[in-house]
């Protein structure tokens, strides 16, 4: 048997994961964890209504084993691995899921579906589910933050396997030795993902998050069966395979006192995160326009200057609803045309609208390197709209709404929950579900709680 000497940073991480209690979380970390769970559920349900997801659910469950875990938005039940796979995949279809600029990805939708499935399956307490989500989120985010993952790699389906695994293992009360093997094993079970998929409009991108939940729970099962990981599987992947560097000490820097989960953001627009900064600048501009509307036919050009990650979303040849969520020119044109953000400006009917497509072509999006230098602490963008006749309107964003320095109001997050949930479940079910999730610590048995809802 080879020597299994583990590095100190991983010992610290495994000890922390195994021993942490809910009382160790800061108030902000606990609140964010609660809202991340609540936000994910209707986002998944809405994404599950896409035709491709409905077909996948039918075909996958026809061959899957029986189980009692929600397939959210399909009113079906499945085994934990299958539920994590399907719910995670649906959760990114509408690009409405929570994320974290400091973790450089979207931890929540990679962790929550797996954690919820396990909590239902074993009848875990609500406070244990809350803690498991927070720990899975935190540990995986710290690993990703400490690495220099190549920009060509999409963050979904990579570090999320670790987060889903840790959450599931915490609910199953793994000790530190099991956590060590779990973290090392799950680190090597991610995908070779392509960031270009979002630019190309390739919906295969959505399986990445489903993969995180499925393979994270598979890692739990492997360790339960006696499988082992490398001595430092985390470094092998995040320091050598998909990354150009890995700072081991940074993984545990401030562990237990600095909570990355408390720095997460929630989305009020169903588009890629970097486009939110541009929408904020547009909203700033429209707030100065009488009536808050502009005549699409009178717009001569739209000039946008942005940090690099926003400027890369410049595709104008938009042909599908999914692709529209990653095009700044299309997003601006469609929101101006509709007079509001929301789901409608990014549905296929909007993509097929010739007026929106024509305005899309009149958007000039470019990087401002001085803006890029201020990212991620700030996310600066300017939008300048020139009308026929010479009138100019301007708006700007410095910090994107939803970031820690500019958080959304709780009533805005609640409104999103009901806007997505009510069309599927009706007011009373949506209200009861929201109320229960807002008091998740009081749930004695999450499986019994879940049995009260047909989602």
Short mmCIF file of C-alpha atoms in Angstrom, two decimals:
data_model
loop_
_atom_site.label_atom_id
_atom_site.label_comp_id
_atom_site.label_asym_id
_atom_site.label_seq_id
_atom_site.Cartn_x
_atom_site.Cartn_y
_atom_site.Cartn_z
CA UNK A 1 0.00 0.00 0.00
CA UNK A 2 1.55 3.36 -0.98
CA UNK A 3 2.32 5.98 1.65
CA UNK A 4 -0.76 8.16 2.19
CA UNK A 5 0.75 11.28 3.70
CA UNK A 6 -1.68 14.12 3.19
CA UNK A 7 -0.67 17.79 2.98
CA UNK A 8 -1.46 19.99 5.95
CA UNK A 9 -3.93 22.23 4.08
CA UNK A 10 -6.08 19.22 3.19
CA UNK A 11 -5.97 17.91 6.75
CA UNK A 12 -7.18 21.29 7.94
CA UNK A 13 -9.93 21.31 5.31
CA UNK A 14 -11.11 17.78 6.09
CA UNK A 15 -11.10 18.43 9.85
CA UNK A 16 -13.10 21.60 9.31
CA UNK A 17 -15.66 19.89 7.07
CA UNK A 18 -16.17 17.02 9.50
CA UNK A 19 -16.29 19.08 12.67
CA UNK A 20 -18.07 22.30 11.73
CA UNK A 21 -21.39 23.14 13.41
CA UNK A 22 -24.14 25.49 12.29
CA UNK A 23 -23.20 27.87 15.11
CA UNK A 24 -19.78 28.28 13.45
CA UNK A 25 -21.36 30.09 10.51
CA UNK A 26 -21.55 33.85 10.53
CA UNK A 27 -25.05 35.34 10.44
CA UNK A 28 -24.46 36.47 6.85
CA UNK A 29 -23.26 33.01 5.80
CA UNK A 30 -26.32 31.40 7.33
CA UNK A 31 -28.69 33.86 5.66
CA UNK A 32 -27.06 33.40 2.26
CA UNK A 33 -27.16 29.61 2.58
CA UNK A 34 -30.88 29.76 3.38
CA UNK A 35 -31.61 32.02 0.44
CA UNK A 36 -29.42 29.98 -1.93
CA UNK A 37 -31.48 26.88 -1.17
CA UNK A 38 -34.72 28.83 -1.57
CA UNK A 39 -33.60 30.57 -4.76
CA UNK A 40 -32.46 27.35 -6.45
CA UNK A 41 -35.75 25.50 -6.12
CA UNK A 42 -38.03 27.71 -8.28
CA UNK A 43 -35.13 28.39 -10.68
CA UNK A 44 -34.82 24.64 -11.22
CA UNK A 45 -38.59 24.28 -11.60
CA UNK A 46 -38.76 26.98 -14.28
CA UNK A 47 -35.82 25.47 -16.16
CA UNK A 48 -37.48 22.05 -16.04
CA UNK A 49 -40.24 23.39 -18.34
CA UNK A 50 -37.89 23.57 -21.32
CA UNK A 51 -38.76 20.97 -23.99
CA UNK A 52 -35.32 19.38 -23.85
CA UNK A 53 -35.55 18.95 -20.09
CA UNK A 54 -39.00 17.39 -20.30
CA UNK A 55 -37.70 14.89 -22.81
CA UNK A 56 -34.63 14.15 -20.73
CA UNK A 57 -36.72 13.56 -17.60
CA UNK A 58 -38.99 11.09 -19.42
CA UNK A 59 -36.16 9.15 -21.03
CA UNK A 60 -33.85 9.14 -18.05
CA UNK A 61 -36.42 8.15 -15.45
CA UNK A 62 -37.78 5.40 -17.69
CA UNK A 63 -34.49 3.59 -17.09
CA UNK A 64 -33.66 4.81 -13.58
CA UNK A 65 -34.29 3.19 -10.22
CA UNK A 66 -37.10 4.19 -7.90
CA UNK A 67 -36.65 6.96 -5.33
CA UNK A 68 -38.47 9.60 -3.32
CA UNK A 69 -36.48 12.75 -4.17
CA UNK A 70 -38.03 15.72 -5.96
CA UNK A 71 -37.51 16.15 -9.68
CA UNK A 72 -38.42 19.78 -9.25
CA UNK A 73 -40.90 21.19 -11.74
CA UNK A 74 -41.73 17.76 -13.19
CA UNK A 75 -43.87 16.46 -10.28
CA UNK A 76 -41.81 13.28 -10.37
CA UNK A 77 -39.64 11.47 -7.83
CA UNK A 78 -36.28 9.76 -8.32
CA UNK A 79 -33.28 8.28 -6.54
CA UNK A 80 -30.80 10.84 -5.12
CA UNK A 81 -28.20 10.62 -7.91
CA UNK A 82 -30.83 10.92 -10.63
CA UNK A 83 -32.60 13.80 -8.88
CA UNK A 84 -29.29 15.65 -8.46
CA UNK A 85 -28.48 15.12 -12.14
CA UNK A 86 -31.84 16.32 -13.48
CA UNK A 87 -32.34 19.20 -11.05
CA UNK A 88 -28.80 20.45 -11.51
CA UNK A 89 -29.16 20.37 -15.29
CA UNK A 90 -32.48 22.25 -15.24
CA UNK A 91 -31.06 24.83 -12.84
CA UNK A 92 -28.90 26.57 -15.43
CA UNK A 93 -31.25 26.51 -18.43
CA UNK A 94 -32.63 30.00 -17.78
CA UNK A 95 -29.32 31.42 -16.48
CA UNK A 96 -31.15 32.56 -13.34
CA UNK A 97 -29.01 30.74 -10.76
CA UNK A 98 -26.94 32.23 -7.93
CA UNK A 99 -23.20 32.81 -8.35
CA UNK A 100 -20.07 34.20 -6.77
CA UNK A 101 -17.46 36.41 -8.46
CA UNK A 102 -14.92 35.70 -5.71
CA UNK A 103 -15.34 31.95 -6.10
CA UNK A 104 -15.23 32.47 -9.88
CA UNK A 105 -18.31 30.42 -10.62
CA UNK A 106 -21.77 29.25 -9.59
CA UNK A 107 -21.39 27.06 -6.50
CA UNK A 108 -25.03 27.00 -5.38
CA UNK A 109 -26.64 25.16 -8.28
CA UNK A 110 -23.83 22.59 -8.18
CA UNK A 111 -24.31 21.91 -4.45
CA UNK A 112 -28.00 22.42 -3.61
CA UNK A 113 -29.61 19.76 -5.86
CA UNK A 114 -27.33 17.06 -4.42
CA UNK A 115 -27.75 18.23 -0.83
CA UNK A 116 -31.55 18.50 -1.08
CA UNK A 117 -31.77 15.01 -2.61
CA UNK A 118 -29.71 13.45 0.18
CA UNK A 119 -31.64 15.35 2.86
CA UNK A 120 -34.91 14.03 1.44
CA UNK A 121 -33.56 10.51 1.11
CA UNK A 122 -32.29 10.17 4.70
CA UNK A 123 -34.80 12.47 6.40
CA UNK A 124 -32.15 14.92 7.58
CA UNK A 125 -32.99 17.88 9.82
CA UNK A 126 -33.33 21.24 8.12
CA UNK A 127 -30.48 22.76 10.10
CA UNK A 128 -28.21 19.92 8.97
CA UNK A 129 -29.16 20.61 5.35
CA UNK A 130 -28.40 24.30 5.82
CA UNK A 131 -24.96 23.51 7.27
CA UNK A 132 -24.19 20.93 4.57
CA UNK A 133 -24.94 23.41 1.78
CA UNK A 134 -22.82 26.10 3.43
CA UNK A 135 -19.84 23.75 3.87
CA UNK A 136 -20.03 22.24 0.39
CA UNK A 137 -20.26 25.72 -1.08
CA UNK A 138 -17.43 27.09 1.05
CA UNK A 139 -14.88 24.33 0.62
CA UNK A 140 -15.32 23.97 -3.13
CA UNK A 141 -15.30 27.76 -3.62
CA UNK A 142 -12.07 28.12 -1.67
CA UNK A 143 -10.40 25.48 -3.81
CA UNK A 144 -11.50 27.20 -7.01
CA UNK A 145 -10.45 30.62 -5.71
CA UNK A 146 -6.98 29.31 -4.89
CA UNK A 147 -6.45 28.02 -8.42
CA UNK A 148 -5.71 29.76 -11.69
CA UNK A 149 -8.13 27.75 -13.81
CA UNK A 150 -7.64 28.41 -17.50
CA UNK A 151 -10.19 30.87 -18.85
CA UNK A 152 -11.22 28.41 -21.58
CA UNK A 153 -12.58 26.08 -18.88
CA UNK A 154 -16.22 26.64 -17.96
CA UNK A 155 -16.52 26.68 -14.13
CA UNK A 156 -19.66 24.50 -14.09
CA UNK A 157 -18.97 20.80 -13.68
CA UNK A 158 -15.49 21.26 -12.19
CA UNK A 159 -15.11 22.37 -8.56
CA UNK A 160 -18.83 21.74 -8.04
CA UNK A 161 -18.22 18.00 -7.76
CA UNK A 162 -16.28 18.72 -4.56
CA UNK A 163 -19.06 20.92 -3.19
CA UNK A 164 -21.80 18.40 -3.89
CA UNK A 165 -19.68 15.62 -2.39
CA UNK A 166 -18.89 17.52 0.81
CA UNK A 167 -22.54 18.49 1.28
CA UNK A 168 -23.72 14.92 0.85
CA UNK A 169 -20.98 13.58 3.12
CA UNK A 170 -21.73 16.12 5.84
CA UNK A 171 -25.36 15.01 5.87
CA UNK A 172 -24.14 11.42 6.20
CA UNK A 173 -21.80 12.45 9.04
CA UNK A 174 -18.47 11.49 7.47
CA UNK A 175 -15.50 11.74 9.83
CA UNK A 176 -12.29 13.61 8.96
CA UNK A 177 -10.57 10.57 7.42
CA UNK A 178 -13.56 9.91 5.16
CA UNK A 179 -13.73 13.60 4.26
CA UNK A 180 -10.08 13.49 3.22
CA UNK A 181 -10.66 10.65 0.78
CA UNK A 182 -13.87 12.29 -0.38
CA UNK A 183 -12.32 15.67 -1.17
CA UNK A 184 -9.41 14.07 -3.00
CA UNK A 185 -11.65 11.67 -4.92
CA UNK A 186 -14.31 14.18 -5.93
CA UNK A 187 -11.64 16.66 -7.09
CA UNK A 188 -10.72 14.23 -9.87
CA UNK A 189 -14.30 13.57 -10.96
CA UNK A 190 -15.09 16.84 -12.72
CA UNK A 191 -15.51 17.38 -16.46
CA UNK A 192 -13.34 18.87 -19.18
CA UNK A 193 -15.75 21.76 -19.75
CA UNK A 194 -15.71 24.42 -22.46
CA UNK A 195 -16.50 28.07 -21.77
CA UNK A 196 -17.03 28.51 -25.50
CA UNK A 197 -20.25 26.52 -25.20
CA UNK A 198 -22.09 29.61 -23.93
CA UNK A 199 -20.87 31.77 -26.82
CA UNK A 200 -21.79 29.04 -29.27
CA UNK A 201 -25.22 28.64 -27.70
CA UNK A 202 -24.58 24.95 -27.04
CA UNK A 203 -27.06 23.64 -24.50
CA UNK A 204 -24.76 20.77 -23.58
CA UNK A 205 -23.41 23.39 -21.15
CA UNK A 206 -26.39 22.74 -18.89
CA UNK A 207 -25.42 19.15 -18.10
CA UNK A 208 -22.23 20.45 -16.43
CA UNK A 209 -24.04 21.39 -13.22
CA UNK A 210 -26.07 18.19 -13.27
CA UNK A 211 -22.79 16.32 -13.58
CA UNK A 212 -21.47 18.05 -10.45
CA UNK A 213 -24.38 16.84 -8.35
CA UNK A 214 -24.40 13.33 -9.78
CA UNK A 215 -20.65 12.76 -9.56
CA UNK A 216 -20.40 14.45 -6.17
CA UNK A 217 -22.89 11.95 -4.76
CA UNK A 218 -21.13 9.15 -6.63
CA UNK A 219 -17.92 10.17 -4.82
CA UNK A 220 -19.78 9.85 -1.49
CA UNK A 221 -20.90 6.38 -2.49
CA UNK A 222 -17.38 5.38 -3.57
CA UNK A 223 -15.88 6.40 -0.23
CA UNK A 224 -18.65 4.55 1.60
CA UNK A 225 -17.59 1.47 -0.39
CA UNK A 226 -13.93 1.86 0.55
CA UNK A 227 -12.55 3.68 -2.50
CA UNK A 228 -9.66 6.05 -1.84
CA UNK A 229 -8.37 9.23 -3.43
CA UNK A 230 -4.86 10.46 -4.19
CA UNK A 231 -2.76 12.01 -1.43
CA UNK A 232 -3.38 15.43 -2.98
CA UNK A 233 -5.90 14.97 -5.75
CA UNK A 234 -6.95 18.59 -5.34
CA UNK A 235 -3.53 19.87 -6.34
CA UNK A 236 -3.20 17.41 -9.21
CA UNK A 237 -6.36 18.77 -10.85
CA UNK A 238 -6.38 22.39 -9.71
CA UNK A 239 -2.63 22.91 -9.84
CA UNK A 240 -1.67 20.91 -12.92
CA UNK A 241 -4.52 19.63 -15.11
CA UNK A 242 -7.03 22.47 -15.62
CA UNK A 243 -5.11 25.26 -13.93
CA UNK A 244 -1.83 27.10 -14.31
CA UNK A 245 -1.27 27.47 -10.59
CA UNK A 246 -2.63 26.60 -7.17
CA UNK A 247 -1.96 28.38 -3.86
CA UNK A 248 -2.47 25.71 -1.19
CA UNK A 249 -2.23 28.18 1.69
CA UNK A 250 -4.99 30.33 0.20
CA UNK A 251 -7.49 27.47 0.48
CA UNK A 252 -7.50 27.66 4.27
CA UNK A 253 -6.71 31.35 4.70
CA UNK A 254 -9.40 32.79 6.98
CA UNK A 255 -11.20 29.42 7.10
CA UNK A 256 -14.08 29.69 9.55
CA UNK A 257 -13.90 33.48 9.78
CA UNK A 258 -14.17 34.59 6.14
CA UNK A 259 -17.18 33.00 4.45
CA UNK A 260 -17.22 33.17 0.65
CA UNK A 261 -20.86 32.12 0.66
CA UNK A 262 -21.66 35.48 2.28
CA UNK A 263 -20.24 37.18 -0.84
CA UNK A 264 -22.58 35.46 -3.29
CA UNK A 265 -24.99 37.22 -5.62
CA UNK A 266 -28.52 36.44 -6.75
CA UNK A 267 -29.85 37.12 -10.22
CA UNK A 268 -32.87 39.22 -11.08
CA UNK A 269 -32.15 38.96 -14.83
CA UNK A 270 -32.03 35.58 -16.64
CA UNK A 271 -28.70 36.22 -18.36
CA UNK A 272 -24.99 35.55 -17.88
CA UNK A 273 -23.65 37.42 -14.87
CA UNK A 274 -21.42 39.83 -16.74
CA UNK A 275 -24.39 41.05 -18.77
CA UNK A 276 -26.04 42.16 -15.50
CA UNK A 277 -23.56 45.01 -15.21
CA UNK A 278 -24.61 46.26 -18.64
CA UNK A 279 -28.30 45.95 -17.78
CA UNK A 280 -27.67 47.97 -14.62
CA UNK A 281 -26.07 50.70 -16.73
CA UNK A 282 -29.04 50.61 -19.11
CA UNK A 283 -31.48 50.89 -16.20
CA UNK A 284 -29.50 53.87 -14.91
CA UNK A 285 -29.84 55.45 -18.36
CA UNK A 286 -33.57 54.74 -18.70
CA UNK A 287 -34.26 56.16 -15.23
CA UNK A 288 -33.25 59.56 -16.63
CA UNK A 289 -35.52 59.27 -19.70
CA UNK A 290 -39.09 60.62 -19.37
CA UNK A 291 -41.38 57.63 -19.03
CA UNK A 292 -38.41 55.27 -18.88
CA UNK A 293 -38.83 54.18 -22.52
CA UNK A 294 -37.01 54.81 -25.78
CA UNK A 295 -38.44 54.43 -29.30
CA UNK A 296 -36.50 51.56 -30.88
CA UNK A 297 -36.95 53.04 -34.36
CA UNK A 298 -35.34 56.34 -33.27
CA UNK A 299 -32.14 54.78 -31.91
CA UNK A 300 -29.16 55.37 -34.17
CA UNK A 301 -26.53 53.44 -32.18
CA UNK A 302 -25.69 52.04 -28.76
CA UNK A 303 -22.10 52.23 -27.50
CA UNK A 304 -21.07 50.04 -24.57
CA UNK A 305 -17.72 50.10 -22.79
CA UNK A 306 -17.14 47.32 -20.28
CA UNK A 307 -14.65 45.18 -18.39
CA UNK A 308 -13.26 42.22 -20.32
CA UNK A 309 -15.65 39.52 -19.14
CA UNK A 310 -18.69 41.59 -20.08
CA UNK A 311 -17.10 42.71 -23.35
CA UNK A 312 -16.61 39.10 -24.43
CA UNK A 313 -20.40 38.62 -24.62
CA UNK A 314 -20.58 40.39 -27.96
CA UNK A 315 -22.28 37.83 -30.19
CA UNK A 316 -24.84 39.47 -32.49
CA UNK A 317 -25.87 36.45 -34.56
CA UNK A 318 -28.34 35.18 -31.96
CA UNK A 319 -30.63 32.35 -33.08
CA UNK A 320 -31.88 30.65 -29.92
CA UNK A 321 -33.32 31.60 -26.56
CA UNK A 322 -30.40 29.99 -24.74
CA UNK A 323 -27.83 31.86 -26.82
CA UNK A 324 -29.64 35.16 -26.22
CA UNK A 325 -28.76 34.97 -22.51
CA UNK A 326 -25.08 35.41 -23.32
CA UNK A 327 -25.32 38.27 -25.81
CA UNK A 328 -25.01 41.80 -24.45
CA UNK A 329 -26.11 43.40 -27.77
CA UNK A 330 -29.23 41.26 -27.95
CA UNK A 331 -30.03 41.71 -24.26
CA UNK A 332 -29.87 45.49 -24.51
CA UNK A 333 -31.96 45.56 -27.68
CA UNK A 334 -34.63 43.22 -26.29
CA UNK A 335 -34.95 44.96 -22.93
CA UNK A 336 -35.27 48.34 -24.64
CA UNK A 337 -37.92 46.90 -26.97
CA UNK A 338 -39.91 45.23 -24.19
CA UNK A 339 -39.47 48.04 -21.68
CA UNK A 340 -38.42 45.64 -18.93
CA UNK A 341 -36.19 42.69 -18.10
CA UNK A 342 -37.50 39.24 -17.12
CA UNK A 343 -38.11 36.01 -19.01
CA UNK A 344 -39.99 37.42 -22.03
CA UNK A 345 -37.07 39.41 -23.54
CA UNK A 346 -35.06 36.17 -23.78
CA UNK A 347 -37.67 33.76 -25.09
CA UNK A 348 -37.66 32.50 -28.67
CA UNK A 349 -40.38 34.98 -29.70
CA UNK A 350 -37.99 37.82 -28.85
CA UNK A 351 -35.17 36.15 -30.79
CA UNK A 352 -37.46 35.90 -33.82
CA UNK A 353 -38.47 39.58 -33.64
CA UNK A 354 -36.90 41.49 -36.58
CA UNK A 355 -36.95 44.85 -34.77
CA UNK A 356 -34.94 43.43 -31.88
CA UNK A 357 -32.52 41.77 -34.26
CA UNK A 358 -32.06 45.01 -36.20
CA UNK A 359 -31.33 47.00 -33.03
CA UNK A 360 -28.89 44.29 -31.92
CA UNK A 361 -26.77 45.05 -34.97
CA UNK A 362 -26.51 48.72 -33.92
CA UNK A 363 -24.75 47.91 -30.63
CA UNK A 364 -21.00 48.51 -30.41
CA UNK A 365 -19.53 46.63 -27.43
CA UNK A 366 -15.85 47.06 -26.53
CA UNK A 367 -13.53 46.45 -23.64
CA UNK A 368 -12.17 49.37 -21.65
CA UNK A 369 -8.89 48.13 -20.15
CA UNK A 370 -9.13 50.58 -17.27
CA UNK A 371 -12.46 48.97 -16.38
CA UNK A 372 -10.93 45.49 -16.56
CA UNK A 373 -8.24 46.54 -14.10
CA UNK A 374 -10.94 47.33 -11.52
CA UNK A 375 -12.58 43.87 -11.76
CA UNK A 376 -13.73 41.93 -9.67
CA UNK A 377 -13.92 44.47 -6.83
CA UNK A 378 -15.89 46.67 -9.23
CA UNK A 379 -17.69 45.81 -12.47
CA UNK A 380 -17.71 49.10 -14.37
CA UNK A 381 -19.77 49.63 -17.53
CA UNK A 382 -21.01 52.65 -19.47
CA UNK A 383 -23.89 52.64 -21.97
CA UNK A 384 -24.36 55.54 -24.42
CA UNK A 385 -27.41 55.65 -26.70
CA UNK A 386 -27.44 58.09 -29.60
CA UNK A 387 -30.82 58.91 -31.13
CA UNK A 388 -31.56 60.07 -34.65
CA UNK A 389 -31.34 63.86 -34.42
CA UNK A 390 -28.34 63.80 -32.08
CA UNK A 391 -29.85 63.40 -28.59
CA UNK A 392 -27.56 61.29 -26.38
CA UNK A 393 -28.51 59.31 -23.26
CA UNK A 394 -25.91 57.87 -20.89
CA UNK A 395 -25.90 55.43 -17.98
CA UNK A 396 -23.30 53.64 -15.92
CA UNK A 397 -22.70 50.83 -13.49
CA UNK A 398 -19.86 50.68 -10.98
CA UNK A 399 -20.91 47.77 -8.77
CA UNK A 400 -23.43 45.29 -10.13
CA UNK A 401 -26.69 44.99 -8.21
CA UNK A 402 -26.65 41.89 -6.05
CA UNK A 403 -22.96 42.04 -5.16
CA UNK A 404 -22.04 42.31 -1.45
CA UNK A 405 -21.56 46.05 -1.75
CA UNK A 406 -24.95 46.52 -3.42
CA UNK A 407 -27.24 43.68 -2.29
CA UNK A 408 -30.74 43.06 -3.56
CA UNK A 409 -33.62 43.76 -1.23
CA UNK A 410 -35.22 40.71 0.37
CA UNK A 411 -38.57 41.63 -1.15
CA UNK A 412 -36.96 41.46 -4.61
CA UNK A 413 -35.73 37.92 -3.96
CA UNK A 414 -39.13 36.96 -2.61
CA UNK A 415 -40.83 38.40 -5.69
CA UNK A 416 -38.55 36.30 -7.91
CA UNK A 417 -39.48 33.16 -5.94
CA UNK A 418 -43.20 33.80 -6.48
CA UNK A 419 -42.84 34.90 -10.12
CA UNK A 420 -41.20 31.59 -10.97
CA UNK A 421 -43.15 29.38 -8.59
CA UNK A 422 -46.76 30.54 -8.85
CA UNK A 423 -47.32 29.67 -12.54
CA UNK A 424 -46.36 26.07 -11.74
CA UNK A 425 -47.62 25.48 -8.21
CA UNK A 426 -50.23 28.14 -7.52
CA UNK A 427 -50.12 30.76 -4.79
CA UNK A 428 -50.83 28.63 -1.74
CA UNK A 429 -48.23 25.94 -2.46
CA UNK A 430 -45.64 28.56 -3.41
CA UNK A 431 -46.39 30.51 -0.24
CA UNK A 432 -46.14 27.42 1.99
CA UNK A 433 -42.91 26.29 0.35
CA UNK A 434 -41.34 29.72 0.70
CA UNK A 435 -42.38 29.98 4.34
CA UNK A 436 -40.91 26.56 5.12
CA UNK A 437 -37.59 27.29 3.41
CA UNK A 438 -37.28 30.64 5.17
CA UNK A 439 -37.44 28.70 8.46
CA UNK A 440 -35.45 25.70 7.30
CA UNK A 441 -33.66 25.37 10.64
CA UNK A 442 -37.00 24.44 12.24
CA UNK A 443 -37.68 21.49 9.92
CA UNK A 444 -37.31 18.28 11.93
CA UNK A 445 -37.29 15.95 8.92
CA UNK A 446 -36.68 17.36 5.46
CA UNK A 447 -37.97 14.20 3.80
CA UNK A 448 -41.31 14.54 5.59
CA UNK A 449 -41.39 18.25 4.76
CA UNK A 450 -40.76 17.51 1.08
CA UNK A 451 -43.51 14.88 1.03
CA UNK A 452 -45.98 17.69 1.67
CA UNK A 453 -45.29 19.24 -1.73
CA UNK A 454 -45.86 18.04 -5.29
CA UNK A 455 -43.27 20.03 -7.15
#
